[in-house]
mmCIF file of C-alpha atoms in Angstrom:
data_model
loop_
_atom_site.group_PDB
_atom_site.id
_atom_site.type_symbol
_atom_site.label_atom_id
_atom_site.label_comp_id
_atom_site.label_asym_id
_atom_site.label_seq_id
_atom_site.Cartn_x
_atom_site.Cartn_y
_atom_site.Cartn_z
ATOM 1 C CA UNK X 5 -1.888 -11.769 15.196
ATOM 2 C CA UNK X 6 2.185 -11.851 15.370
ATOM 3 C CA UNK X 7 3.056 -9.848 12.440
ATOM 4 C CA UNK X 8 6.929 -9.795 12.921
ATOM 5 C CA UNK X 9 8.819 -10.028 9.546
ATOM 6 C CA UNK X 10 8.599 -13.805 8.448
ATOM 7 C CA UNK X 11 8.064 -15.789 5.393
ATOM 8 C CA UNK X 12 7.929 -19.536 3.705
ATOM 9 C CA UNK X 13 11.474 -18.470 2.229
ATOM 10 C CA UNK X 14 12.515 -18.752 6.035
ATOM 11 C CA UNK X 15 12.296 -22.375 5.185
ATOM 12 C CA UNK X 16 15.255 -23.792 4.471
ATOM 13 C CA UNK X 17 15.654 -25.392 0.739
ATOM 14 C CA UNK X 18 12.658 -23.483 -0.435
ATOM 15 C CA UNK X 19 12.442 -20.086 -2.768
ATOM 16 C CA UNK X 20 9.970 -18.009 -4.589
ATOM 17 C CA UNK X 21 9.339 -15.971 -7.313
ATOM 18 C CA UNK X 22 6.912 -13.915 -8.770
ATOM 19 C CA UNK X 23 5.425 -11.933 -12.219
ATOM 20 C CA UNK X 24 2.978 -9.612 -11.853
ATOM 21 C CA UNK X 25 1.680 -8.515 -15.316
ATOM 22 C CA UNK X 26 1.787 -4.757 -15.578
ATOM 23 C CA UNK X 27 -1.045 -4.805 -18.787
ATOM 24 C CA UNK X 28 -3.603 -5.538 -15.900
ATOM 25 C CA UNK X 29 -3.909 -7.216 -12.508
ATOM 26 C CA UNK X 30 -2.890 -10.477 -12.377
ATOM 27 C CA UNK X 31 0.429 -13.048 -12.300
ATOM 28 C CA UNK X 32 2.112 -16.271 -10.732
ATOM 29 C CA UNK X 33 3.660 -17.310 -7.963
ATOM 30 C CA UNK X 34 6.507 -20.011 -7.975
ATOM 31 C CA UNK X 35 7.706 -22.065 -5.154
ATOM 32 C CA UNK X 36 10.855 -23.771 -5.688
ATOM 33 C CA UNK X 37 12.252 -26.598 -4.080
ATOM 34 C CA UNK X 38 15.334 -27.044 -5.979
ATOM 35 C CA UNK X 39 16.907 -30.551 -4.423
ATOM 36 C CA UNK X 40 13.101 -31.453 -4.513
ATOM 37 C CA UNK X 41 10.959 -31.506 -1.529
ATOM 38 C CA UNK X 42 8.491 -34.385 -0.880
ATOM 39 C CA UNK X 43 4.790 -33.376 -1.480
ATOM 40 C CA UNK X 44 1.416 -33.453 -0.469
ATOM 41 C CA UNK X 45 -2.341 -31.585 -1.087
ATOM 42 C CA UNK X 46 -5.727 -31.261 0.321
ATOM 43 C CA UNK X 47 -8.369 -30.178 -2.425
ATOM 44 C CA UNK X 48 -10.953 -28.363 -0.650
ATOM 45 C CA UNK X 49 -12.986 -25.835 -2.392
ATOM 46 C CA UNK X 50 -16.058 -27.901 -4.990
ATOM 47 C CA UNK X 51 -14.683 -25.347 -7.963
ATOM 48 C CA UNK X 52 -10.755 -26.235 -8.275
ATOM 49 C CA UNK X 53 -8.592 -25.517 -11.332
ATOM 50 C CA UNK X 54 -5.482 -27.456 -10.717
ATOM 51 C CA UNK X 55 -2.595 -29.105 -12.032
ATOM 52 C CA UNK X 56 -0.415 -32.724 -11.411
ATOM 53 C CA UNK X 57 -2.066 -33.027 -7.511
ATOM 54 C CA UNK X 58 -3.260 -36.652 -8.053
ATOM 55 C CA UNK X 59 0.912 -37.787 -8.388
ATOM 56 C CA UNK X 60 0.541 -35.959 -4.490
ATOM 57 C CA UNK X 61 -1.400 -38.975 -3.077
ATOM 58 C CA UNK X 62 0.184 -41.353 -1.027
ATOM 59 C CA UNK X 63 -0.972 -44.290 -2.716
ATOM 60 C CA UNK X 64 1.323 -42.811 -6.040
ATOM 61 C CA UNK X 65 4.684 -43.711 -6.705
ATOM 62 C CA UNK X 66 5.982 -40.639 -6.385
ATOM 63 C CA UNK X 67 7.384 -39.006 -3.568
ATOM 64 C CA UNK X 68 8.907 -35.666 -3.952
ATOM 65 C CA UNK X 69 7.971 -32.670 -6.498
ATOM 66 C CA UNK X 70 10.482 -29.915 -7.345
ATOM 67 C CA UNK X 71 8.023 -26.799 -7.761
ATOM 68 C CA UNK X 72 4.340 -25.302 -6.651
ATOM 69 C CA UNK X 73 2.787 -23.164 -9.060
ATOM 70 C CA UNK X 74 0.092 -20.453 -8.028
ATOM 71 C CA UNK X 75 -1.419 -18.603 -11.072
ATOM 72 C CA UNK X 76 -4.125 -16.214 -11.580
ATOM 73 C CA UNK X 77 -5.962 -16.916 -14.817
ATOM 74 C CA UNK X 78 -8.450 -19.344 -14.053
ATOM 75 C CA UNK X 79 -7.911 -22.576 -15.275
ATOM 76 C CA UNK X 80 -6.007 -21.006 -18.823
ATOM 77 C CA UNK X 81 -2.832 -19.928 -15.549
ATOM 78 C CA UNK X 82 -1.901 -23.376 -15.331
ATOM 79 C CA UNK X 83 -0.340 -22.826 -19.150
ATOM 80 C CA UNK X 84 2.472 -21.536 -16.562
ATOM 81 C CA UNK X 85 3.410 -24.264 -15.156
ATOM 82 C CA UNK X 86 4.968 -25.349 -18.600
ATOM 83 C CA UNK X 87 7.312 -22.251 -18.329
ATOM 84 C CA UNK X 88 8.457 -23.205 -15.047
ATOM 85 C CA UNK X 89 9.034 -26.964 -15.806
ATOM 86 C CA UNK X 90 10.666 -25.510 -18.865
ATOM 87 C CA UNK X 91 13.376 -23.448 -16.343
ATOM 88 C CA UNK X 92 13.877 -26.330 -14.023
ATOM 89 C CA UNK X 93 14.768 -28.818 -16.847
ATOM 90 C CA UNK X 94 17.614 -25.883 -18.494
ATOM 91 C CA UNK X 95 19.151 -26.302 -14.836
ATOM 92 C CA UNK X 96 18.707 -30.191 -15.169
ATOM 93 C CA UNK X 97 16.382 -30.006 -12.228
ATOM 94 C CA UNK X 98 13.640 -33.297 -12.398
ATOM 95 C CA UNK X 99 13.001 -36.856 -11.687
ATOM 96 C CA UNK X 100 15.014 -39.313 -13.555
ATOM 97 C CA UNK X 101 13.155 -40.907 -16.127
ATOM 98 C CA UNK X 102 15.727 -43.257 -17.845
ATOM 99 C CA UNK X 103 17.418 -41.126 -20.535
ATOM 100 C CA UNK X 104 15.020 -37.413 -19.350
ATOM 101 C CA UNK X 105 15.005 -35.491 -15.962
ATOM 102 C CA UNK X 106 11.050 -34.823 -15.981
ATOM 103 C CA UNK X 107 10.383 -31.667 -13.243
ATOM 104 C CA UNK X 108 7.100 -32.254 -11.440
ATOM 105 C CA UNK X 109 4.990 -28.803 -10.689
ATOM 106 C CA UNK X 110 1.943 -29.604 -9.388
ATOM 107 C CA UNK X 111 -0.080 -26.350 -10.050
ATOM 108 C CA UNK X 112 -3.790 -24.637 -8.724
ATOM 109 C CA UNK X 113 -5.445 -22.038 -9.843
ATOM 110 C CA UNK X 114 -7.760 -19.109 -8.538
ATOM 111 C CA UNK X 115 -10.387 -17.023 -10.716
ATOM 112 C CA UNK X 116 -9.595 -13.006 -11.559
ATOM 113 C CA UNK X 117 -10.616 -12.919 -14.740
ATOM 114 C CA UNK X 118 -13.347 -9.509 -13.745
ATOM 115 C CA UNK X 119 -10.352 -7.457 -13.463
ATOM 116 C CA UNK X 120 -9.326 -5.629 -16.847
ATOM 117 C CA UNK X 121 -8.586 -7.392 -20.328
ATOM 118 C CA UNK X 122 -9.735 -11.293 -19.424
ATOM 119 C CA UNK X 123 -7.248 -12.577 -22.503
ATOM 120 C CA UNK X 124 -4.484 -11.279 -20.421
ATOM 121 C CA UNK X 125 -3.703 -14.343 -18.355
ATOM 122 C CA UNK X 126 -0.694 -16.020 -17.234
ATOM 123 C CA UNK X 127 1.136 -18.017 -19.470
ATOM 124 C CA UNK X 128 4.593 -20.147 -19.967
ATOM 125 C CA UNK X 129 6.182 -17.100 -20.102
ATOM 126 C CA UNK X 130 5.043 -15.456 -16.595
ATOM 127 C CA UNK X 131 5.875 -18.928 -15.501
ATOM 128 C CA UNK X 132 9.615 -18.908 -16.650
ATOM 129 C CA UNK X 133 9.870 -15.289 -15.686
ATOM 130 C CA UNK X 134 8.960 -16.326 -11.965
ATOM 131 C CA UNK X 135 11.278 -18.544 -11.550
ATOM 132 C CA UNK X 136 13.879 -16.249 -13.168
ATOM 133 C CA UNK X 137 13.280 -13.872 -10.025
ATOM 134 C CA UNK X 138 13.136 -16.642 -7.368
ATOM 135 C CA UNK X 139 15.474 -16.274 -4.493
ATOM 136 C CA UNK X 140 15.593 -16.608 -0.545
ATOM 137 C CA UNK X 141 14.141 -12.801 0.207
ATOM 138 C CA UNK X 142 10.953 -12.776 1.743
ATOM 139 C CA UNK X 143 8.117 -12.757 -0.965
ATOM 140 C CA UNK X 144 6.282 -8.637 -1.819
ATOM 141 C CA UNK X 145 3.127 -9.243 -0.470
ATOM 142 C CA UNK X 146 -0.724 -7.409 -1.790
ATOM 143 C CA UNK X 147 -0.939 -6.843 -5.237
ATOM 144 C CA UNK X 148 1.790 -8.974 -6.585
ATOM 145 C CA UNK X 149 1.922 -12.402 -8.636
ATOM 146 C CA UNK X 150 -0.891 -14.944 -8.094
ATOM 147 C CA UNK X 151 -2.582 -12.593 -5.917
ATOM 148 C CA UNK X 152 -2.316 -9.600 -7.723
ATOM 149 C CA UNK X 153 -6.064 -9.646 -9.757
ATOM 150 C CA UNK X 154 -7.148 -11.182 -6.198
ATOM 151 C CA UNK X 155 -10.717 -9.874 -4.502
ATOM 152 C CA UNK X 156 -12.233 -10.995 -1.532
ATOM 153 C CA UNK X 157 -15.873 -10.813 -0.143
ATOM 154 C CA UNK X 158 -17.818 -11.509 -3.570
ATOM 155 C CA UNK X 159 -21.438 -12.919 -1.984
ATOM 156 C CA UNK X 160 -22.904 -10.258 -2.763
ATOM 157 C CA UNK X 161 -21.477 -9.012 -5.906
ATOM 158 C CA UNK X 162 -18.523 -8.141 -7.281
ATOM 159 C CA UNK X 163 -19.190 -4.642 -7.490
ATOM 160 C CA UNK X 164 -19.378 -4.984 -3.203
ATOM 161 C CA UNK X 165 -15.982 -6.802 -3.042
ATOM 162 C CA UNK X 166 -12.354 -5.760 -2.069
ATOM 163 C CA UNK X 167 -9.681 -6.493 -2.934
ATOM 164 C CA UNK X 168 -7.666 -9.813 -2.250
ATOM 165 C CA UNK X 169 -3.800 -10.214 -2.493
ATOM 166 C CA UNK X 170 -0.287 -12.961 -1.246
ATOM 167 C CA UNK X 171 0.860 -13.213 1.857
ATOM 168 C CA UNK X 172 3.153 -14.860 3.921
ATOM 169 C CA UNK X 173 4.794 -15.553 7.409
ATOM 170 C CA UNK X 174 6.522 -18.660 9.294
ATOM 171 C CA UNK X 175 7.034 -19.859 12.512
ATOM 172 C CA UNK X 176 10.128 -21.862 14.307
ATOM 173 C CA UNK X 177 9.828 -24.769 17.170
ATOM 174 C CA UNK X 178 12.460 -26.394 18.445
ATOM 175 C CA UNK X 179 15.116 -25.063 14.933
ATOM 176 C CA UNK X 180 11.722 -26.443 12.585
ATOM 177 C CA UNK X 181 10.504 -24.332 10.418
ATOM 178 C CA UNK X 182 6.882 -23.621 8.961
ATOM 179 C CA UNK X 183 6.074 -21.286 6.638
ATOM 180 C CA UNK X 184 3.060 -20.964 4.487
ATOM 181 C CA UNK X 185 2.143 -18.310 1.283
ATOM 182 C CA UNK X 186 -1.308 -17.705 0.733
ATOM 183 C CA UNK X 187 -3.128 -15.870 -2.711
ATOM 184 C CA UNK X 188 -6.682 -14.533 -1.092
ATOM 185 C CA UNK X 189 -9.562 -14.642 -3.428
ATOM 186 C CA UNK X 190 -12.070 -15.636 -0.900
ATOM 187 C CA UNK X 191 -15.705 -15.812 -1.596
ATOM 188 C CA UNK X 192 -16.245 -14.949 1.990
ATOM 189 C CA UNK X 193 -14.693 -12.709 4.013
ATOM 190 C CA UNK X 194 -11.396 -11.783 5.704
ATOM 191 C CA UNK X 195 -11.870 -12.117 9.726
ATOM 192 C CA UNK X 196 -8.714 -11.540 11.981
ATOM 193 C CA UNK X 197 -8.796 -14.687 14.108
ATOM 194 C CA UNK X 198 -7.591 -12.881 17.091
ATOM 195 C CA UNK X 199 -10.389 -10.902 17.774
ATOM 196 C CA UNK X 200 -12.983 -11.995 15.001
ATOM 197 C CA UNK X 201 -12.888 -8.267 13.288
ATOM 198 C CA UNK X 202 -13.450 -8.570 9.928
ATOM 199 C CA UNK X 203 -10.963 -7.326 7.696
ATOM 200 C CA UNK X 204 -12.169 -6.644 4.388
ATOM 201 C CA UNK X 205 -14.649 -8.389 2.586
ATOM 202 C CA UNK X 206 -18.195 -7.888 1.323
ATOM 203 C CA UNK X 207 -19.284 -3.639 1.601
ATOM 204 C CA UNK X 208 -22.632 -2.349 2.511
ATOM 205 C CA UNK X 209 -25.082 -1.338 -0.289
ATOM 206 C CA UNK X 210 -23.520 2.373 -0.259
ATOM 207 C CA UNK X 211 -19.584 0.767 -0.607
ATOM 208 C CA UNK X 212 -18.522 2.756 2.397
ATOM 209 C CA UNK X 213 -18.572 -0.076 5.791
ATOM 210 C CA UNK X 214 -17.814 -3.338 6.213
ATOM 211 C CA UNK X 215 -21.138 -5.259 5.725
ATOM 212 C CA UNK X 216 -20.058 -9.111 8.028
ATOM 213 C CA UNK X 217 -21.145 -11.206 6.011
ATOM 214 C CA UNK X 218 -21.327 -14.066 8.241
ATOM 215 C CA UNK X 219 -23.836 -11.727 10.346
ATOM 216 C CA UNK X 220 -25.508 -10.918 6.830
ATOM 217 C CA UNK X 221 -26.455 -14.676 5.985
ATOM 218 C CA UNK X 222 -27.521 -15.762 9.033
ATOM 219 C CA UNK X 223 -30.416 -12.805 9.730
ATOM 220 C CA UNK X 224 -31.720 -14.417 6.019
ATOM 221 C CA UNK X 225 -30.025 -11.471 3.832
ATOM 222 C CA UNK X 226 -29.596 -13.795 0.182
ATOM 223 C CA UNK X 227 -26.251 -13.929 -1.277
ATOM 224 C CA UNK X 228 -25.864 -12.901 -5.129
ATOM 225 C CA UNK X 229 -25.208 -16.336 -7.445
ATOM 226 C CA UNK X 230 -22.119 -16.551 -8.195
ATOM 227 C CA UNK X 231 -20.443 -19.548 -11.246
ATOM 228 C CA UNK X 232 -18.563 -21.788 -9.646
ATOM 229 C CA UNK X 233 -14.582 -21.551 -9.566
ATOM 230 C CA UNK X 234 -15.202 -17.591 -9.933
ATOM 231 C CA UNK X 235 -13.498 -17.561 -5.967
ATOM 232 C CA UNK X 236 -10.437 -19.819 -5.078
ATOM 233 C CA UNK X 237 -8.075 -19.554 -1.910
ATOM 234 C CA UNK X 238 -4.736 -21.444 -3.151
ATOM 235 C CA UNK X 239 -1.370 -21.926 -1.275
ATOM 236 C CA UNK X 240 1.926 -23.598 -0.459
ATOM 237 C CA UNK X 241 2.698 -24.797 3.278
ATOM 238 C CA UNK X 242 6.409 -25.630 3.068
ATOM 239 C CA UNK X 243 8.660 -26.748 5.998
ATOM 240 C CA UNK X 244 12.591 -27.981 6.565
ATOM 241 C CA UNK X 245 10.797 -30.694 8.865
ATOM 242 C CA UNK X 246 11.930 -34.332 7.916
ATOM 243 C CA UNK X 247 8.479 -35.929 7.410
ATOM 244 C CA UNK X 248 7.350 -38.741 4.707
ATOM 245 C CA UNK X 249 4.262 -38.493 1.766
ATOM 246 C CA UNK X 250 1.717 -39.087 4.254
ATOM 247 C CA UNK X 251 2.648 -36.734 6.546
ATOM 248 C CA UNK X 252 3.097 -34.093 4.488
ATOM 249 C CA UNK X 253 -0.603 -34.406 2.878
ATOM 250 C CA UNK X 254 -1.280 -34.115 6.638
ATOM 251 C CA UNK X 255 0.757 -30.999 6.714
ATOM 252 C CA UNK X 256 -1.993 -29.596 3.992
ATOM 253 C CA UNK X 257 -4.971 -30.326 5.630
ATOM 254 C CA UNK X 258 -3.973 -29.285 9.165
ATOM 255 C CA UNK X 259 -3.528 -25.840 7.288
ATOM 256 C CA UNK X 260 -7.440 -26.109 6.038
ATOM 257 C CA UNK X 261 -7.408 -24.981 9.801
ATOM 258 C CA UNK X 262 -5.522 -21.974 9.363
ATOM 259 C CA UNK X 263 -7.924 -20.644 6.305
ATOM 260 C CA UNK X 264 -11.306 -21.805 8.628
ATOM 261 C CA UNK X 265 -10.278 -19.126 11.006
ATOM 262 C CA UNK X 266 -9.300 -16.134 8.480
ATOM 263 C CA UNK X 267 -11.889 -16.998 5.925
ATOM 264 C CA UNK X 268 -15.721 -16.847 6.671
ATOM 265 C CA UNK X 269 -17.304 -18.995 4.777
ATOM 266 C CA UNK X 270 -15.087 -20.907 3.119
ATOM 267 C CA UNK X 271 -14.858 -24.380 1.500
ATOM 268 C CA UNK X 272 -17.993 -23.185 -0.848
ATOM 269 C CA UNK X 273 -19.140 -24.361 -4.074
ATOM 270 C CA UNK X 274 -18.229 -21.359 -5.826
ATOM 271 C CA UNK X 275 -14.376 -21.738 -4.800
ATOM 272 C CA UNK X 276 -11.245 -24.382 -5.298
ATOM 273 C CA UNK X 277 -9.948 -23.601 -2.104
ATOM 274 C CA UNK X 278 -6.215 -26.176 -2.491
ATOM 275 C CA UNK X 279 -3.614 -26.197 -0.300
ATOM 276 C CA UNK X 280 -0.458 -28.092 -0.719
ATOM 277 C CA UNK X 281 2.343 -29.104 1.736
ATOM 278 C CA UNK X 282 6.369 -29.159 0.930
ATOM 279 C CA UNK X 283 9.324 -30.917 3.185
ATOM 280 C CA UNK X 284 12.525 -30.570 2.157
ATOM 281 C CA UNK X 285 13.798 -32.193 5.510
ATOM 282 C CA UNK X 286 17.207 -29.527 5.192
ATOM 283 C CA UNK X 287 16.817 -28.942 8.686
ATOM 284 C CA UNK X 288 17.741 -33.204 9.562
ATOM 285 C CA UNK X 289 14.683 -32.790 12.150
ATOM 286 C CA UNK X 290 11.102 -33.539 12.846
ATOM 287 C CA UNK X 291 8.612 -32.705 15.706
ATOM 288 C CA UNK X 292 5.325 -34.495 16.154
ATOM 289 C CA UNK X 293 2.413 -33.979 13.439
ATOM 290 C CA UNK X 294 0.495 -32.343 16.320
ATOM 291 C CA UNK X 295 3.488 -29.518 16.586
ATOM 292 C CA UNK X 296 3.921 -29.141 13.100
ATOM 293 C CA UNK X 297 -0.048 -29.063 12.511
ATOM 294 C CA UNK X 298 -0.677 -26.121 15.238
ATOM 295 C CA UNK X 299 2.227 -24.656 13.530
ATOM 296 C CA UNK X 300 0.550 -25.456 9.515
ATOM 297 C CA UNK X 301 -2.659 -23.860 10.948
ATOM 298 C CA UNK X 302 -0.929 -20.662 12.115
ATOM 299 C CA UNK X 303 0.848 -19.801 9.692
ATOM 300 C CA UNK X 304 -1.819 -19.965 6.749
ATOM 301 C CA UNK X 305 -3.783 -17.921 8.931
ATOM 302 C CA UNK X 306 -1.119 -15.095 9.203
ATOM 303 C CA UNK X 307 -0.736 -15.663 5.983
ATOM 304 C CA UNK X 308 -4.084 -14.935 4.693
ATOM 305 C CA UNK X 309 -4.361 -11.473 7.329
ATOM 306 C CA UNK X 310 -0.754 -10.290 5.789
ATOM 307 C CA UNK X 311 -2.315 -10.778 2.284
ATOM 308 C CA UNK X 312 -5.320 -8.441 3.340
ATOM 309 C CA UNK X 313 -3.010 -6.343 5.067
ATOM 310 C CA UNK X 314 -1.057 -5.774 2.318
ATOM 311 C CA UNK X 315 -3.280 -5.293 -0.144
ATOM 312 C CA UNK X 316 -4.078 -1.609 -2.200
ATOM 313 C CA UNK X 317 -7.067 -0.978 -4.236
ATOM 314 C CA UNK X 318 -7.628 -0.861 -7.659
ATOM 315 C CA UNK X 319 -10.009 0.321 -10.931
ATOM 316 C CA UNK X 320 -10.103 -1.555 -13.777
ATOM 317 C CA UNK X 321 -12.688 -0.256 -16.132
ATOM 318 C CA UNK X 322 -15.337 0.519 -14.141
ATOM 319 C CA UNK X 323 -14.524 -1.887 -11.354
ATOM 320 C CA UNK X 324 -12.767 -0.410 -8.283
ATOM 321 C CA UNK X 325 -11.744 -2.486 -4.982
ATOM 322 C CA UNK X 326 -10.943 -0.613 -2.029
ATOM 323 C CA UNK X 327 -8.273 -2.713 0.158
ATOM 324 C CA UNK X 328 -7.983 -2.750 3.631
ATOM 325 C CA UNK X 329 -6.389 0.301 4.693
ATOM 326 C CA UNK X 330 -9.479 2.591 2.798
ATOM 327 C CA UNK X 331 -11.592 1.215 5.120
ATOM 328 C CA UNK X 332 -9.876 0.317 8.437
#
């Protein structure tokens, strides 16, 4: 994979802000499109935690949104979206509806409650703080924002898992950029798509080495029962290409190909995997969907790998999650 510095903020019209709670590993990440962007979504996991995804259907009236929120805290974390709305409202950003402007903020959450005190989770103040921190700078990767409490490789129990995180990447073709930011909290392992090598995931019983979940399951090793929704990888794909709503939704769909290259197994009954897509149109150009979809899958896979490579070990109570760097 190409690890040259790049991020979703390379996309014209996109900013990112993050809030990381110092009291325990959790937080939220906001992707802002101040000038609004055409929105789309594709939810593949069987246990999603989402907000305002129906309005992104191509059959529904609303075409453009103003921000996407990614948060920890399970369903509690959806509260952070109200803080994003408040911040946007104060900036005069929103859909004109009669005498008012209504900011449109779809959101998705991941489950990070096992790390530390589960009563501490992102709230409206967290979402507002993430907006206050938003900029065109490349977002911090690893244990930040929505990835602060993320873990991967939980199929054989959280005690044998490893630290997940958040990562971002972008690619540019013929003056059009596609970028992604992904918070990886997968039930499965994270794999380098270029080599097929497991980077992080379930560990052996002694905790000293990677198990390789795919091979273990195919050899008949039984998985530990998991609660629905107790995992989830969520992210945003953005482009400055000119796209309509249907094509933006297709960009999110093709982005899931990138998740499938980097996470195995994926889209399980215990994951709520969801990818949003934003098209700002700021480049004034477009490319064929074949090229844009290929770019979307590429940056999504790369963002997952970068999240894992940037993650650092955490200890919360009796639970210790090593990171990629510890076992590499």
